[in-house]
Coordinates of C-alpha atoms and ligand atoms in Angstrom, one line a residue:
M1 CA -15.4 -15.0 15.3
V2 CA -15.3 -15.7 11.6
V3 CA -14.9 -19.4 10.6
R4 CA -13.0 -19.8 7.4
R5 CA -13.8 -23.0 5.6
P6 CA -10.4 -24.6 4.7
L7 CA -9.6 -25.0 1.1
I8 CA -7.4 -27.8 -0.3
A9 CA -6.5 -27.0 -3.9
G10 CA -4.7 -29.3 -6.3
N11 CA -2.6 -27.5 -8.9
W12 CA -2.0 -30.1 -11.5
K13 CA 0.4 -27.9 -13.4
M14 CA 1.1 -29.4 -16.9
N15 CA 0.1 -32.9 -16.0
F16 CA -2.8 -35.2 -17.1
D17 CA -4.6 -35.0 -20.4
H18 CA -8.4 -34.7 -20.4
L19 CA -8.9 -38.5 -20.3
R20 CA -6.6 -39.0 -17.3
A21 CA -8.2 -36.0 -15.7
V22 CA -11.6 -37.6 -15.7
A23 CA -10.3 -40.9 -14.4
F24 CA -8.4 -39.1 -11.7
V25 CA -11.3 -37.0 -10.4
Q26 CA -13.5 -40.1 -10.4
K27 CA -10.9 -42.0 -8.3
V28 CA -10.6 -39.2 -5.7
A29 CA -14.4 -39.0 -5.5
W30 CA -14.6 -42.8 -4.8
V31 CA -11.9 -42.7 -2.2
L32 CA -13.5 -39.8 -0.4
K33 CA -17.0 -41.3 -0.6
D34 CA -15.6 -44.6 0.9
A35 CA -14.1 -42.5 3.7
K36 CA -17.4 -40.7 4.3
F37 CA -15.7 -37.4 3.7
S38 CA -17.9 -34.3 4.3
A39 CA -17.4 -31.4 2.0
S40 CA -19.0 -29.1 4.5
E41 CA -15.8 -29.3 6.5
V42 CA -13.3 -28.8 3.8
E43 CA -13.6 -27.3 0.3
V44 CA -11.7 -29.3 -2.4
S45 CA -10.8 -27.7 -5.7
V46 CA -8.8 -29.0 -8.7
F47 CA -6.9 -26.9 -11.2
P48 CA -6.5 -28.9 -14.4
P49 CA -4.8 -27.7 -17.6
F50 CA -7.1 -25.6 -19.9
T51 CA -7.7 -28.5 -22.3
D52 CA -9.1 -30.7 -19.4
I53 CA -11.5 -28.2 -17.9
R54 CA -14.6 -28.9 -20.0
S55 CA -14.3 -32.7 -19.3
V56 CA -13.7 -32.1 -15.6
Q57 CA -16.7 -29.7 -15.5
T58 CA -19.0 -32.2 -17.2
L59 CA -18.0 -35.0 -14.8
I60 CA -18.3 -32.9 -11.7
E61 CA -21.7 -31.4 -12.7
S62 CA -23.3 -34.5 -14.1
D63 CA -22.2 -36.7 -11.1
G64 CA -23.0 -33.9 -8.6
L65 CA -19.5 -34.2 -7.1
S66 CA -18.7 -31.8 -4.4
F67 CA -15.5 -30.4 -5.9
A68 CA -14.8 -27.0 -7.1
F69 CA -12.5 -26.4 -10.1
G70 CA -10.6 -23.6 -11.7
A71 CA -7.9 -22.7 -14.2
Q72 CA -4.2 -22.2 -13.7
D73 CA -4.1 -18.8 -15.5
L74 CA -6.2 -16.4 -17.5
S75 CA -5.5 -13.5 -19.8
Q76 CA -5.7 -9.9 -18.5
F77 CA -7.7 -9.2 -21.7
D78 CA -11.3 -10.0 -22.5
D79 CA -10.8 -10.9 -26.1
G80 CA -8.9 -10.0 -29.3
P81 CA -5.5 -10.6 -30.9
H82 CA -3.8 -12.5 -28.0
T83 CA -2.7 -15.8 -29.6
G84 CA -2.7 -18.6 -27.1
D85 CA -4.4 -16.8 -24.3
I86 CA -7.6 -17.7 -22.5
S87 CA -10.1 -15.1 -21.4
G88 CA -11.9 -14.9 -18.0
E89 CA -15.1 -14.8 -19.9
F90 CA -14.4 -18.2 -21.4
L91 CA -13.5 -19.7 -18.0
K92 CA -16.6 -18.3 -16.4
K93 CA -18.7 -20.0 -19.1
L94 CA -17.2 -23.3 -18.0
N95 CA -18.3 -22.5 -14.4
C96 CA -14.7 -22.1 -13.1
R97 CA -15.0 -20.9 -9.5
Y98 CA -11.3 -20.1 -9.2
V99 CA -8.3 -19.1 -11.2
I100 CA -4.7 -19.3 -10.1
I101 CA -2.8 -16.0 -10.7
G102 CA 0.9 -15.2 -10.4
H103 CA 2.2 -18.7 -9.7
S104 CA 6.0 -18.4 -9.5
E105 CA 6.3 -20.8 -12.5
R106 CA 4.4 -18.2 -14.6
R107 CA 6.4 -15.3 -13.1
Q108 CA 9.5 -17.2 -14.1
D109 CA 8.6 -18.9 -17.4
H110 CA 6.4 -16.1 -18.8
H111 CA 8.1 -13.1 -17.1
E112 CA 4.8 -12.1 -15.4
D113 CA 5.5 -9.2 -13.1
D114 CA 3.4 -7.5 -10.4
E115 CA 1.7 -5.3 -13.0
V116 CA 0.5 -8.3 -15.0
V117 CA -0.5 -10.1 -11.9
A118 CA -2.6 -7.1 -10.8
A119 CA -4.2 -6.8 -14.2
K120 CA -5.1 -10.5 -14.2
T121 CA -6.5 -10.2 -10.7
K122 CA -8.8 -7.5 -11.9
A123 CA -9.8 -9.5 -14.9
A124 CA -10.7 -12.5 -12.8
L125 CA -12.9 -10.4 -10.5
K126 CA -14.5 -8.6 -13.4
H127 CA -15.7 -12.0 -14.7
G128 CA -16.9 -13.3 -11.3
I129 CA -14.0 -15.7 -10.8
V130 CA -12.2 -15.9 -7.4
P131 CA -8.5 -15.2 -8.0
V132 CA -6.0 -17.4 -6.1
I133 CA -3.2 -15.0 -5.9
C134 CA 0.2 -16.6 -5.5
V135 CA 3.1 -14.9 -3.7
G136 CA 6.4 -16.1 -2.4
E137 CA 10.1 -15.4 -2.0
T138 CA 13.1 -17.1 -3.6
S139 CA 15.9 -18.4 -1.4
A140 CA 18.0 -15.4 -2.5
D141 CA 15.1 -13.1 -1.4
L142 CA 14.8 -15.0 1.9
E143 CA 18.5 -14.3 2.6
E144 CA 18.4 -10.7 1.5
F145 CA 15.0 -9.5 2.8
G146 CA 13.7 -12.1 5.2
A147 CA 10.6 -14.2 4.7
S148 CA 7.7 -11.7 4.6
A149 CA 8.9 -8.6 2.6
V150 CA 8.7 -10.0 -0.9
P151 CA 5.4 -11.8 -0.6
V152 CA 3.9 -8.8 1.2
G153 CA 5.0 -6.5 -1.6
Q154 CA 3.7 -8.9 -4.2
L155 CA 0.3 -9.1 -2.5
R156 CA 0.1 -5.3 -2.0
A157 CA 0.7 -4.8 -5.8
A158 CA -1.8 -7.5 -6.8
I159 CA -4.7 -6.1 -4.7
A160 CA -4.2 -2.4 -5.3
G161 CA -7.3 -0.9 -6.7
I162 CA -9.6 -4.0 -6.5
P163 CA -13.1 -3.6 -5.0
G164 CA -12.8 -3.4 -1.2
D165 CA -15.2 -6.3 -0.7
A166 CA -13.8 -8.7 -3.3
E167 CA -13.5 -12.4 -2.5
I168 CA -9.9 -13.4 -3.1
V169 CA -7.8 -16.4 -2.0
V170 CA -4.1 -15.9 -1.3
A171 CA -1.5 -18.6 -1.6
Y172 CA 1.9 -18.2 0.1
E173 CA 4.3 -20.4 -1.8
P174 CA 8.0 -19.9 -1.0
V175 CA 9.7 -20.6 -4.3
W176 CA 12.4 -22.6 -2.6
A177 CA 9.8 -25.0 -1.1
I178 CA 8.0 -25.8 -4.4
G179 CA 8.8 -29.3 -5.7
S180 CA 11.9 -29.4 -3.5
G181 CA 10.6 -31.8 -0.8
Q182 CA 11.7 -29.1 1.6
A183 CA 8.5 -27.5 3.0
A184 CA 8.6 -24.4 5.1
T185 CA 8.1 -25.0 8.8
P186 CA 4.5 -24.4 10.0
Q187 CA 5.9 -21.5 12.0
Q188 CA 7.5 -19.9 8.9
A189 CA 4.2 -20.3 7.0
Q190 CA 2.2 -18.8 9.9
T191 CA 4.5 -15.8 10.2
V192 CA 4.1 -14.9 6.5
C193 CA 0.4 -15.8 6.3
A194 CA -0.2 -13.5 9.3
A195 CA 1.7 -10.7 7.5
L196 CA -0.4 -11.2 4.4
R197 CA -3.6 -11.1 6.4
A198 CA -2.5 -7.8 7.9
V199 CA -2.0 -6.4 4.3
I200 CA -5.5 -7.4 3.4
A201 CA -6.8 -5.7 6.5
E202 CA -4.9 -2.5 5.7
V203 CA -5.7 -2.3 2.0
M204 CA -9.2 -3.8 2.0
S205 CA -10.8 -4.1 5.5
Q206 CA -10.5 -6.1 8.7
E207 CA -13.7 -7.9 7.8
V208 CA -12.4 -9.0 4.4
A209 CA -9.1 -10.0 6.0
D210 CA -10.9 -12.1 8.6
A211 CA -12.9 -13.9 5.8
T212 CA -10.1 -14.5 3.3
R213 CA -8.5 -17.9 3.0
I214 CA -4.7 -17.8 3.0
L215 CA -3.2 -21.1 1.8
Y216 CA 0.3 -22.5 2.2
G217 CA 2.0 -24.2 -0.8
G218 CA 5.3 -25.9 -1.3
S219 CA 6.0 -29.6 -0.7
V220 CA 2.7 -30.2 1.1
K221 CA 1.9 -33.9 1.6
S222 CA -0.3 -36.0 3.8
G223 CA 2.5 -36.3 6.4
N224 CA 2.8 -32.5 7.0
I225 CA -0.6 -31.0 6.1
A226 CA -2.1 -31.2 9.6
S227 CA 0.8 -29.4 11.1
F228 CA 0.2 -26.5 8.7
M229 CA -3.5 -26.5 9.3
R230 CA -2.9 -26.1 13.1
E231 CA -1.6 -22.6 12.5
K232 CA -4.1 -19.8 13.0
D233 CA -3.6 -18.0 9.8
V234 CA -3.1 -21.0 7.4
D235 CA -6.5 -21.8 5.9
G236 CA -5.6 -24.5 3.5
A237 CA -3.0 -25.6 1.0
L238 CA -2.1 -25.3 -2.7
V239 CA -0.7 -28.7 -3.5
G240 CA 1.4 -29.5 -6.5
G241 CA 3.1 -32.9 -6.8
A242 CA 1.0 -34.7 -4.1
S243 CA -2.2 -33.6 -5.8
L244 CA -1.4 -36.0 -8.7
D245 CA -1.8 -39.1 -6.6
A246 CA -5.4 -39.8 -5.9
E247 CA -4.9 -41.7 -2.6
E248 CA -2.4 -39.1 -1.3
F249 CA -4.5 -36.2 -2.3
A250 CA -7.6 -37.7 -0.6
K251 CA -5.5 -38.2 2.5
I252 CA -4.5 -34.5 2.4
V253 CA -8.1 -33.5 2.0
Q254 CA -9.0 -35.5 5.2
F255 CA -6.5 -33.6 7.4
P256 CA -9.0 -33.0 10.2
K257 CA -8.9 -36.8 10.9
H258 CA -5.1 -36.8 11.2
V259 CA -3.6 -37.2 14.6
I260 CA -0.5 -35.1 15.2
A261 CA 2.1 -36.7 17.5
Ligands
13P1 P1 4.6 -28.9 -4.8 O1 3.5 -29.3 -3.9 O2 4.9 -29.9 -5.8 O3 5.8 -28.4 -4.0 O4 4.1 -27.6 -5.6 C1 3.5 -26.5 -5.0 C2 2.9 -25.6 -6.0 O5 3.6 -25.0 -6.7 C3 1.5 -25.6 -6.0 O6 1.0 -24.5 -6.8

C-alpha cells in the first residue's frame, strides 16, 4: 500500500508584504517547535505573493526550517515580452518546490481557461516545479452538473499530454466553499477526490494515482480539518483565510493530534 505524506498548504493570496511574511513564518515555526511537531508526519508549505518569496526562501534556508514554499502562479512562457509575468525558471532559481496553477480566483480575475492551465502545468513541470492544480465547480455548476463533472473535466484538460510519471498535486476547491465559511462536507470532498484520482489513474497510471496527493480546499479551519483528513482520498488541504493566522495554521498542521468527537 502506498502511504501518501499529507500536505497542508497555506495559500496567502494577496496578503502579507515581505516583512510580515518573515515574521509570520518565524511565528509558525516557533509554535510548531514548542508543540514538538514532526515534519516527517505532515508536509507544510506556504505560498506567499511573488514579492515575498525571496525573503521567505532566505529565512527557511538559513534557519533550516522544515517548510516547503511555492508561488501562487507562473507564466506559461519561459521569458520574453510578457509584462508583469513571472517565469518558472525564475521560481526554480528561488528553490520553489510548488506552484499553484488554475486557482478559481485566477480563472475568474484573469480569465484563465483550461488551455492556459494546461500550458502552465507543462511550464511548471518543464522547470522542475510541482504544479498544484486547482479544480472546482461553482454553485451553478453544482446544480447543473453535480459535484464531480466540472472538476474532473478541468483536471483531464490540465494533465493531457504531461509526462506519464510526473509529480503533481491536485487541489479540489469548490468555488462556493472558498472564503464562504461554508465548507463542503467530508463526504462531498471524498466523492470528488476519488473521482479525480480515477482520472489520474486513467490518464497517467494507477501507480501515479496512488502516489498523488489530492487536497481539499474551501473554508478549512482547525475545527474541520481532521474530519476531511479521515477521508481515504483526501491527502491534505489548501488553506486560504485560516493560513493567515499563525496559531490557527499551526493547529491545522497538527491535525493528527486532533480528537474527533
Ligand atoms: P479559504 O480557506 O479562505 O476558503 O480559501 C481557500 C482557497 O482558496 C485556498 O486556495
